[in-house]
CSV table of C-alpha atoms and ligand atoms in Angstrom, one decimal:
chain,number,residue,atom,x,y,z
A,1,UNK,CA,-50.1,65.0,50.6
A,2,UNK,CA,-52.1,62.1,51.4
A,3,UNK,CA,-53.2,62.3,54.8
A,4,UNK,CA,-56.3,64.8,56.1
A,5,UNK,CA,-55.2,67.3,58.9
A,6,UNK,CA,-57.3,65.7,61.4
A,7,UNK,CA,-54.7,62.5,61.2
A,8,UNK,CA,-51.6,64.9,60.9
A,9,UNK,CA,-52.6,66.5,64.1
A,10,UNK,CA,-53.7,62.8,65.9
A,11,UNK,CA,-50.1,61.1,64.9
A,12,UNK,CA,-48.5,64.0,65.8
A,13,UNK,CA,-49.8,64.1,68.9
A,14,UNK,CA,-49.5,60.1,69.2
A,15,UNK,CA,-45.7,60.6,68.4
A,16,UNK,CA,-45.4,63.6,70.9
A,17,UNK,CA,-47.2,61.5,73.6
A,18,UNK,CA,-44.8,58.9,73.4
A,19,UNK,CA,-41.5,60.8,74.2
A,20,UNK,CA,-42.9,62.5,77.1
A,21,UNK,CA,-43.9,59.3,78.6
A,22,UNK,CA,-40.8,57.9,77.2
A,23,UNK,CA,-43.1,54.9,75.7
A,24,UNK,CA,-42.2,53.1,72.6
A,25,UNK,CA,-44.5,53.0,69.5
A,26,UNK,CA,-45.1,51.1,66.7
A,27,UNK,CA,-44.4,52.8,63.5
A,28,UNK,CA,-46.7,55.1,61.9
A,29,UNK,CA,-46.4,53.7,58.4
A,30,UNK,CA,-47.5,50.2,59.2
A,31,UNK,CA,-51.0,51.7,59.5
A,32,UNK,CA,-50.4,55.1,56.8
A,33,UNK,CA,-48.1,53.0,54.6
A,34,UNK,CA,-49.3,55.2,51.6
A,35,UNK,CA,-48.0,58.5,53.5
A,36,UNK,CA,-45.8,60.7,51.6
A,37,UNK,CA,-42.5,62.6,52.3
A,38,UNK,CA,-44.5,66.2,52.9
A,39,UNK,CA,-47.1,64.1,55.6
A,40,UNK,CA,-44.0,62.8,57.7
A,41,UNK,CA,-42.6,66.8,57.4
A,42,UNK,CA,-46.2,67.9,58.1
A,43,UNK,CA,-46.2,66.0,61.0
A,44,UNK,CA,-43.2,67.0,62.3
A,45,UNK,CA,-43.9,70.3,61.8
A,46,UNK,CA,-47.1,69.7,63.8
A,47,UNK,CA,-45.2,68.1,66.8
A,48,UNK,CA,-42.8,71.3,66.7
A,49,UNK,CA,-45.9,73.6,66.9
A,50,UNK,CA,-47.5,71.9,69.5
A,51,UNK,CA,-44.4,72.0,71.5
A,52,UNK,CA,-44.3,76.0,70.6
A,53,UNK,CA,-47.6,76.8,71.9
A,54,UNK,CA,-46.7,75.3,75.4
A,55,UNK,CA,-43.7,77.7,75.5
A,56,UNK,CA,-41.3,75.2,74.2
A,57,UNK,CA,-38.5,77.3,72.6
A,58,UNK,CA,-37.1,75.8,69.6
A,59,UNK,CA,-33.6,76.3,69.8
A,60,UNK,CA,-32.0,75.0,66.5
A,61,UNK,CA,-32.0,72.2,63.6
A,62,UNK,CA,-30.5,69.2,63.0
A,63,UNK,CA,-29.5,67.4,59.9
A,64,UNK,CA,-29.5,63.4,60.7
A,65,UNK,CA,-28.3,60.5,58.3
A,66,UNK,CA,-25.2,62.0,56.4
A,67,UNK,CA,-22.3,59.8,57.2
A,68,UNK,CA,-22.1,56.2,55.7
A,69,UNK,CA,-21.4,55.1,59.4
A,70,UNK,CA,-25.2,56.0,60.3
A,71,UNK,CA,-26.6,55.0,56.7
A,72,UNK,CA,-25.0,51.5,57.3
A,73,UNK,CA,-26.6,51.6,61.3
A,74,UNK,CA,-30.1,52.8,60.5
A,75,UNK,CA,-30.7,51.1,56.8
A,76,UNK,CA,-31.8,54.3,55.5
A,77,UNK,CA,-29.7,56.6,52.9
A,78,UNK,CA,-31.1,59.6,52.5
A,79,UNK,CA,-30.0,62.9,55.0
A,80,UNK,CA,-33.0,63.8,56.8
A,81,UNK,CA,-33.9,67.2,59.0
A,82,UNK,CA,-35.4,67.9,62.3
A,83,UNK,CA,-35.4,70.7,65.0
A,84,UNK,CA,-33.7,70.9,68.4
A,85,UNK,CA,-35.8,71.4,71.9
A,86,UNK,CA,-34.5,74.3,73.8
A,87,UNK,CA,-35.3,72.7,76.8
A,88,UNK,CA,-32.9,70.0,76.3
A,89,UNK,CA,-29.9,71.5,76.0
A,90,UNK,CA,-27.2,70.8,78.0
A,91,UNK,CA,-23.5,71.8,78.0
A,92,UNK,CA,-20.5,69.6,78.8
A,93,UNK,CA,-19.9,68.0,81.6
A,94,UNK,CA,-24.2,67.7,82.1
A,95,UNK,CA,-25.9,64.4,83.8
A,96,UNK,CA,-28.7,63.1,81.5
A,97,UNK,CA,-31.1,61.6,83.5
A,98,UNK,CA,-32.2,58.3,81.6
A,99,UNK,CA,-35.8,57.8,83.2
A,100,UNK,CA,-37.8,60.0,80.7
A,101,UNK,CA,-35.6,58.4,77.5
A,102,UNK,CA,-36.7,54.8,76.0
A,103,UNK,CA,-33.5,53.4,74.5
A,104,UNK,CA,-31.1,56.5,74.3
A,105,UNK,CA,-28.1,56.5,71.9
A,106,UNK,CA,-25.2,59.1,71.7
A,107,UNK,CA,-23.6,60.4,68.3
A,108,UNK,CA,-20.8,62.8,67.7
A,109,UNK,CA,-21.5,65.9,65.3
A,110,UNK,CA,-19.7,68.9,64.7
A,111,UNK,CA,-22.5,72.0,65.4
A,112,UNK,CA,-22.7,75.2,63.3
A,113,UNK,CA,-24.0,78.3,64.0
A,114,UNK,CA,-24.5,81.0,61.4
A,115,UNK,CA,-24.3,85.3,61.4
A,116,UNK,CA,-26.4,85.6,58.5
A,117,UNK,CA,-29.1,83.1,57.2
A,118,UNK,CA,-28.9,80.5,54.3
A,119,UNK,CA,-31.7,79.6,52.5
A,120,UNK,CA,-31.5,77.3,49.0
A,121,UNK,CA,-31.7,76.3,46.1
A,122,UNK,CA,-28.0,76.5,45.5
A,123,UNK,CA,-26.5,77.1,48.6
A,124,UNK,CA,-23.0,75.1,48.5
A,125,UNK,CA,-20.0,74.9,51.0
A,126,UNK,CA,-18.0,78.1,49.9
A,127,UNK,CA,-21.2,80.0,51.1
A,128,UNK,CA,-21.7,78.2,54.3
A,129,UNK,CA,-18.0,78.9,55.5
A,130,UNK,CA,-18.6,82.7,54.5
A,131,UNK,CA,-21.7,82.9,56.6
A,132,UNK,CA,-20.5,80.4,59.8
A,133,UNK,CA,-20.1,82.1,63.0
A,134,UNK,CA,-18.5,79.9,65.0
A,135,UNK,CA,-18.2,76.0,64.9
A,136,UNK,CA,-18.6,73.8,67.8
A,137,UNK,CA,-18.3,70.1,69.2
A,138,UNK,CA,-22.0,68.7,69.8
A,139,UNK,CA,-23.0,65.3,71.2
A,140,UNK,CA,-26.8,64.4,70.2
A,141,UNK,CA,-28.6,62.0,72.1
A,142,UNK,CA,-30.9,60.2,70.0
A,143,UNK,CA,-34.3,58.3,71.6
A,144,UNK,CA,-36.7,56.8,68.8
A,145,UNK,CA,-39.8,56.7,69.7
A,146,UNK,CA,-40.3,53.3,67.7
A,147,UNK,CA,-40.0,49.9,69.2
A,148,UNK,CA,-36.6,48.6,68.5
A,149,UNK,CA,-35.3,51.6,67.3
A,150,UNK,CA,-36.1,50.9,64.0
A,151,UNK,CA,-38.2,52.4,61.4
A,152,UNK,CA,-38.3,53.9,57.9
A,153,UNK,CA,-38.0,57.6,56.6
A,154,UNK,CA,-41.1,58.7,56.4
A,155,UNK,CA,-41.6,57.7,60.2
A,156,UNK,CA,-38.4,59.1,61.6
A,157,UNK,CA,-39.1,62.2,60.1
A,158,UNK,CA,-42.3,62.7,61.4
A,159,UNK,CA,-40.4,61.6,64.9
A,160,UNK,CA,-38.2,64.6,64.7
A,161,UNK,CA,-35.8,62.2,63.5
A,162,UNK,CA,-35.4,60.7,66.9
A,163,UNK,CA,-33.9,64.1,68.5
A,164,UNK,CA,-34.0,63.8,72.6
A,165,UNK,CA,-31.3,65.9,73.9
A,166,UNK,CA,-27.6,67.2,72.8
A,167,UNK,CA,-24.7,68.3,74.6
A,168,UNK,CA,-22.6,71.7,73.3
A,169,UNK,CA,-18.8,71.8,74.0
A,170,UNK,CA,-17.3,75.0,75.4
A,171,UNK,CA,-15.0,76.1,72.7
A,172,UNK,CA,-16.5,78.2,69.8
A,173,UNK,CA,-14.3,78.1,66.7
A,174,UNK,CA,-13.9,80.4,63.6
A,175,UNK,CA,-13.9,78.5,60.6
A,176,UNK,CA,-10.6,79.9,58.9
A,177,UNK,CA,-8.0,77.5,59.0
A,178,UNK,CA,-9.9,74.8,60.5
A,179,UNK,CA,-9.6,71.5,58.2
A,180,UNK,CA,-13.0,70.5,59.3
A,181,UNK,CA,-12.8,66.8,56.8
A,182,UNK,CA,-9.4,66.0,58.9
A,183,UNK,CA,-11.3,66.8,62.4
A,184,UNK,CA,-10.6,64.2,64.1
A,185,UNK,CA,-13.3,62.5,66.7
A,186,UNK,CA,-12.8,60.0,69.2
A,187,UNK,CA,-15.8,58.7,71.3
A,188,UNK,CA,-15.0,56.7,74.5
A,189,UNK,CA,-17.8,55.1,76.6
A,190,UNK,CA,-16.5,54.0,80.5
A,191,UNK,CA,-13.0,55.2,79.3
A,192,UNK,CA,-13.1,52.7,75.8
A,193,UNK,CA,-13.0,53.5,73.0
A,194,UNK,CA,-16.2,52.9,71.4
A,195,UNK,CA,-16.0,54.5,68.0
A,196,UNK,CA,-13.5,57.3,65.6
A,197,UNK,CA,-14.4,59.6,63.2
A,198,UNK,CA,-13.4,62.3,60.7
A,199,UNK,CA,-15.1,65.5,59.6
A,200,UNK,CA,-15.4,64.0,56.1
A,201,UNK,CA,-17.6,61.3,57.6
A,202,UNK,CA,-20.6,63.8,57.2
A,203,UNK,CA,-21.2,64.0,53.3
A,204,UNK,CA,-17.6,65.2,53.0
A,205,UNK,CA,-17.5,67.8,54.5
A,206,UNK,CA,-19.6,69.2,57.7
A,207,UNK,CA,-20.1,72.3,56.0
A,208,UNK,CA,-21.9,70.3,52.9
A,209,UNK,CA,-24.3,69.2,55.4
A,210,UNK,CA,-25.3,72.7,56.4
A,211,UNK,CA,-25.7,73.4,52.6
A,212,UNK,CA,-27.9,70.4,52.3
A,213,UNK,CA,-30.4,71.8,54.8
A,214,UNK,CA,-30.4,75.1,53.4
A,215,UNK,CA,-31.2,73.7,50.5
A,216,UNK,CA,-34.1,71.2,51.8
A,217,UNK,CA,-35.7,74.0,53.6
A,218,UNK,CA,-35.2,76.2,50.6
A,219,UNK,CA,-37.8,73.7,48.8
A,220,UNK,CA,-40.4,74.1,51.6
A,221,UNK,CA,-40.1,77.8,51.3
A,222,UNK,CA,-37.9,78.0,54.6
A,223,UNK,CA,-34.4,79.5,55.5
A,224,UNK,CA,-31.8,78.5,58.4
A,225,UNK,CA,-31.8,81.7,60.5
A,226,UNK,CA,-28.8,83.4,61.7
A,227,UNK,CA,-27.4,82.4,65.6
A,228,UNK,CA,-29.0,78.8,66.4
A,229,UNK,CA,-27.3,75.3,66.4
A,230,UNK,CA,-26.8,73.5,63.2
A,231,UNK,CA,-25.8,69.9,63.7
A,232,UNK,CA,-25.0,68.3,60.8
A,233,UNK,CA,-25.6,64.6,61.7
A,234,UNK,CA,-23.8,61.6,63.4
A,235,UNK,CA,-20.1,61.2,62.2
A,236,UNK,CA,-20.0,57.8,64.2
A,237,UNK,CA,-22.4,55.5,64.4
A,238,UNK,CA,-24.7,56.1,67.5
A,239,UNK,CA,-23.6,53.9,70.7
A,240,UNK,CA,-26.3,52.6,73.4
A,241,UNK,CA,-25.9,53.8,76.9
A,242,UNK,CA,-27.8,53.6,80.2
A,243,UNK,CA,-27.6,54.7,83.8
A,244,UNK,CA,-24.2,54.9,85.0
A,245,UNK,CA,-22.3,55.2,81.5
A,246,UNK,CA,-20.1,58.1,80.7
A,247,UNK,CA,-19.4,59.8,77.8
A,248,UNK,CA,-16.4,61.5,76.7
A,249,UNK,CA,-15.4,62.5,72.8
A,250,UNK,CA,-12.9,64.3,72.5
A,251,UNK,CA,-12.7,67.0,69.0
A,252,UNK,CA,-9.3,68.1,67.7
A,253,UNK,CA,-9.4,71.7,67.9
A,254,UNK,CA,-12.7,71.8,69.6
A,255,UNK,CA,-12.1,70.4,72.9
A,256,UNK,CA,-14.1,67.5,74.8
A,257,UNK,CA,-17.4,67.4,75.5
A,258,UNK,CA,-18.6,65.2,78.7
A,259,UNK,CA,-21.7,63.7,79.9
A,260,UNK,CA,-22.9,61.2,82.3
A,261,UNK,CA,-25.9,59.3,82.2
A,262,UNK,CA,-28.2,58.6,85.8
B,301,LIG,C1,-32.4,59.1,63.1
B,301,LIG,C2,-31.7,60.4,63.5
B,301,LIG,C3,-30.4,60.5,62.8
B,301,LIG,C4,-28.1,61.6,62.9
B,301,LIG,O1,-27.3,62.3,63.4
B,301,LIG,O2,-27.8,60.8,61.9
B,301,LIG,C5,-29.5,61.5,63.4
B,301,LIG,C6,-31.9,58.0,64.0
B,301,LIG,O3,-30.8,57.5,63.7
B,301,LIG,O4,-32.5,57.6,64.9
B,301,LIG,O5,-29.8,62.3,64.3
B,302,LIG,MG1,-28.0,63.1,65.2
């Protein structure tokens, strides 16, 4: 670690100010460019607590930069983790309300949720698929808190790697006999088609994403707990929208999931 806890605590409250007045921020590195990997989790981790003691519930995790389509977008490679805010869930068909977002993206993933919990070092596909519950279409919307939307690792992570809200489809999904790496995705914005994707997009395989995170946490002493959302990270690229769009991706075998923005 190189920062104190006194600046952990202020830039995580810096960063938590900014989404809830939907205000853009410079990034945090350009004044802690000698920050480290376990400051930008620390800070994260501080932003999720501070959310916790208000009541917040925190209602799953999300794995972010796994499919080349996102590396490509964002400029940075490495598969990154964040949590998901209970309080912005929404299920298909739901109208986002753009007022409190700065410069909202959408993103097709494919969500997991487990019936036992994984925790790493070793923790590999075969062992996912054993433990996976159900599978189920997600849509995340993304919101940096960073001018431009654009930033480096260390500064996305401690942004909760830009996680806003997500939207859950209604069909839940064993795994058996799914090909999840031939799951077709197809996103449409105002009926066009704005971007495709396959399950394979994310590291492979969906389920190597859940695997990854196990593992991550596993290094910080931490386990993905049994029953919450897993998603496993953009298979498209992320695709602007504002008031008045509407979403639709549509998930062989998983059904569509809808959203409008106002
Ligand atoms: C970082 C979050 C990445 C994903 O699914 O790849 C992410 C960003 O692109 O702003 O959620
Ligand atoms: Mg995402």
């Amino acid at each position: 670690m190189q920062l104190d806890q006194a600046t952990i605590a202020a830039l995580a409250e810096h960063l938590e100010n900014a989404e809830l007045n939907a205000t853009a921020v410079s990034k945090i590195t350009d004044k802690h460019p000698d920050m480290d990997w376990e400051d930008a989790y620390a800070i994260q981790d501080a932003i999720r607590a501070r959310k916790e003691q208000r009541g917040t519930p925190v209602s799953g995790l999300k794995m972010g930069l796994t499919s080349p389509a996102k590396i490509r977008q964002m400029g940075v490679k490495e598969p990154i983790y964040g949590f998901l805010n209970g309080l912005h869930a929404y299920r298909t068909g739901a109208t986002i309300d753009t007022s409190s977002l700065i410069h909202p993206k959408v993103e097709a993933e494919i969500g997991f949720v487990l019936n036992r919990p994984l925790k790493g070092p070793g923790c590999h596909i075969g062992e996912v698929l054993a433990a996976t519950d159900y599978v189920v279409a997600t849509v995340e919307v993304i919101d940096s808190r960073y001018e431009n939307f654009k930033f480096d690792l260390k500064s996305v992570i401690a942004d909760n790697t830009s996680a806003a809200r997500y939207v859950v489809g209604d069909q839940y999904r064993q795994v058996g006999g799914l090909d999840l790496r031939n799951l077709g995705i197809v996103l449409r914005k105002n009926g066009d088609v704005a971007t495709v994707a396959s399950g394979a997009a994310v590291l492979g395989h969906p389920a190597a994403s859940v695997a990854m995170l196990a593992n991550m946490l596993g290094a910080r002493g931490k386990e993905i707990p049994a029953g919450v959302l897993i998603m496993t990270g953009g298979a498209t690229e992320a695709i602007a929208v504002e008031k008045g769009d509407r979403i639709m991706v549509d998930y062989q075998w998983l059904g569509s999931v809808e959203m409008q923005f106002s």
